[in-house]
XYZ file of C-alpha atoms in Angstrom:
219
model
C 24.315 -18.450 68.760
C 24.506 -14.636 68.542
C 26.846 -13.245 65.927
C 30.072 -11.784 67.337
C 30.223 -8.021 67.532
C 32.206 -6.457 64.690
C 34.389 -3.681 66.014
C 35.386 -0.607 64.054
C 39.122 -0.188 64.580
C 38.740 3.568 64.179
C 36.533 3.493 67.275
C 39.351 1.736 69.121
C 41.803 4.409 68.026
C 39.311 7.096 69.072
C 39.125 5.525 72.522
C 42.918 5.412 72.699
C 43.080 9.123 71.912
C 40.528 9.921 74.600
C 42.444 7.953 77.201
C 45.667 9.813 76.340
C 43.934 13.199 76.464
C 42.256 12.466 79.779
C 45.006 10.599 81.599
C 48.239 10.757 79.641
C 50.012 7.990 77.760
C 50.189 5.787 80.871
C 46.382 5.619 80.931
C 46.392 3.532 77.755
C 46.347 -0.172 78.547
C 44.697 -2.997 76.677
C 42.346 -3.456 79.631
C 41.357 0.235 79.644
C 40.722 0.244 75.902
C 38.769 -2.990 76.173
C 36.587 -1.453 78.878
C 36.024 1.675 76.778
C 35.109 -0.177 73.597
C 33.644 -3.497 74.694
C 36.350 -5.284 72.723
C 38.120 -8.188 74.397
C 41.800 -8.084 75.330
C 42.402 -10.959 72.936
C 40.730 -9.176 70.039
C 42.782 -6.044 70.730
C 45.972 -8.068 70.838
C 45.052 -9.790 67.582
C 44.345 -6.448 65.872
C 47.308 -4.422 67.201
C 49.878 -6.908 68.493
C 50.656 -5.079 71.736
C 49.945 -1.942 73.725
C 52.771 -0.285 71.807
C 51.159 -1.280 68.541
C 47.844 0.182 69.682
C 49.342 3.528 70.732
C 51.580 3.527 67.669
C 48.649 3.027 65.301
C 46.703 5.793 67.022
C 49.732 8.098 66.737
C 50.218 7.225 63.075
C 46.578 7.917 62.279
C 46.856 11.326 63.945
C 50.136 12.077 62.160
C 48.732 11.134 58.760
C 45.648 13.249 59.391
C 47.935 16.180 60.150
C 50.231 15.653 57.177
C 47.301 15.151 54.801
C 45.786 18.425 55.986
C 49.109 20.241 55.684
C 49.785 18.956 52.170
C 46.249 19.800 51.089
C 46.656 23.357 52.380
C 49.945 23.806 50.547
C 48.621 22.200 47.362
C 45.615 24.519 47.372
C 47.855 27.600 47.526
C 50.398 26.391 44.988
C 47.754 25.132 42.600
C 45.469 28.161 42.551
C 47.754 31.183 42.754
C 48.981 33.144 39.719
C 51.323 35.529 41.558
C 55.148 35.354 41.249
C 56.724 32.229 42.712
C 58.200 34.055 45.716
C 54.822 35.493 46.745
C 53.103 32.154 46.201
C 55.796 30.443 48.259
C 55.246 32.815 51.165
C 51.505 32.081 51.158
C 52.188 28.342 51.005
C 54.557 28.524 53.990
C 51.970 30.537 55.929
C 49.393 27.829 55.174
C 51.757 25.083 56.271
C 52.599 26.928 59.488
C 48.917 27.420 60.305
C 48.135 23.717 59.911
C 48.707 22.841 63.598
C 46.035 25.369 64.588
C 43.629 24.181 61.907
C 44.327 20.571 62.884
C 43.643 21.270 66.568
C 40.278 22.750 65.624
C 39.315 19.838 63.349
C 40.777 16.944 65.343
C 41.316 18.151 68.925
C 41.980 14.720 70.403
C 44.335 13.690 67.598
C 46.182 16.962 68.143
C 46.513 16.357 71.876
C 47.757 12.824 71.229
C 50.601 14.114 69.040
C 51.506 16.659 71.717
C 51.320 14.204 74.614
C 53.128 11.210 73.119
C 56.490 11.840 71.499
C 57.436 9.692 68.545
C 60.806 8.726 70.046
C 58.958 7.382 73.077
C 56.971 5.115 70.782
C 60.077 3.913 68.973
C 61.461 2.680 72.260
C 58.382 0.600 73.088
C 57.035 -2.774 71.999
C 56.113 -1.716 68.486
C 55.375 -4.159 65.688
C 57.993 -3.842 62.939
C 55.585 -2.400 60.376
C 54.474 0.359 62.754
C 58.066 1.229 63.640
C 59.005 1.386 59.957
C 56.086 3.650 59.136
C 56.952 5.972 62.015
C 60.508 6.216 60.739
C 59.292 7.153 57.258
C 57.369 10.191 58.464
C 60.502 12.360 58.559
C 60.980 11.940 54.830
C 57.414 13.150 54.197
C 58.014 16.352 56.160
C 61.454 16.941 54.636
C 60.021 16.592 51.128
C 57.451 19.274 51.922
C 60.086 21.616 53.365
C 62.285 21.200 50.286
C 59.314 21.803 47.993
C 58.489 25.051 49.799
C 62.116 26.155 49.795
C 62.434 25.602 46.057
C 59.233 27.553 45.442
C 60.524 30.474 47.499
C 64.144 30.667 46.443
C 64.736 28.077 43.742
C 67.030 26.114 46.033
C 66.705 23.136 48.340
C 69.990 23.145 50.252
C 70.118 22.633 54.011
C 70.415 26.330 54.891
C 67.380 27.306 52.856
C 65.320 24.359 54.096
C 66.233 25.238 57.702
C 64.555 28.643 57.301
C 61.361 27.006 56.075
C 61.573 24.522 58.952
C 61.789 27.437 61.394
C 58.546 28.773 59.943
C 56.657 25.493 59.619
C 57.887 23.692 62.747
C 59.739 26.052 65.074
C 57.371 29.008 65.208
C 54.150 26.945 65.483
C 55.730 24.882 68.244
C 56.690 27.996 70.174
C 53.497 29.972 69.668
C 50.769 27.353 69.308
C 51.640 23.856 70.383
C 52.838 24.637 73.896
C 49.354 25.851 74.818
C 46.662 23.576 76.184
C 43.764 24.963 74.173
C 42.820 25.383 70.531
C 44.663 28.465 69.233
C 42.412 31.491 68.799
C 42.342 33.906 65.872
C 44.666 36.430 67.512
C 47.319 33.799 68.164
C 47.101 32.506 64.603
C 47.488 36.047 63.325
C 50.631 36.526 65.416
C 52.034 33.318 63.995
C 51.300 34.481 60.454
C 52.984 37.818 61.126
C 56.051 36.048 62.525
C 56.304 33.735 59.501
C 56.001 36.620 57.054
C 58.676 38.534 58.958
C 61.119 35.620 58.783
C 60.539 35.247 55.055
C 61.426 38.870 54.323
C 65.044 37.774 54.701
C 66.709 35.435 52.252
C 68.445 32.387 53.704
C 72.239 32.393 54.024
C 74.145 31.416 50.870
C 74.414 27.727 50.222
C 77.689 26.232 51.438
C 80.235 25.434 48.701
C 80.169 21.921 47.379
C 82.871 19.584 48.568
C 85.797 19.496 46.215
C 85.279 23.060 45.075
C 82.551 24.885 43.232
C 82.017 26.998 40.195
C 81.098 30.648 40.305
C 77.364 31.147 40.663
C 76.674 27.543 41.663
C 74.001 26.808 44.287
């Protein structure tokens, strides 16, 4: 008897991304992925548990690719620069803000998947518990990066300071880059960088006083 075909699960996730890019999230069905990969419906179900598990795993792979790239960009700046902390922090925030553009160039289909399928839509579907838990943990990864950048810039990690970094790393790229349907060009990336640098010329508002009172000079 012929040996059964061994399927690369990354190929399945690649096919899932292509289906989303070409036809939207509704285009992803176990039958469509089976037709695209030659994998049986039963094998797909065994590997991913459900359609939600399949889309969720594809989304998680794309999200981890993005976060890995973003952390690597920030680590490179923070680990190689010898300038004052404030200047280094600005460069690190610029690198983090540019990551969506760099990601779209490196992984265009993964980028489109993240833009087409919202995480909260996945959380409301038939996700396996482990996929749902991993999706929920992603916020903590991003928050940790924002706090790290805020502390590098201003020596503080309170909500008001972190919100400014979030504006630079999430808000501005979303407004300038992610709403577009093509890979951002150099001019657009330069405008984003200019906007981030402009925001960071202003210090964040003072940290709110701690509950129960605070001492003079506390942060």
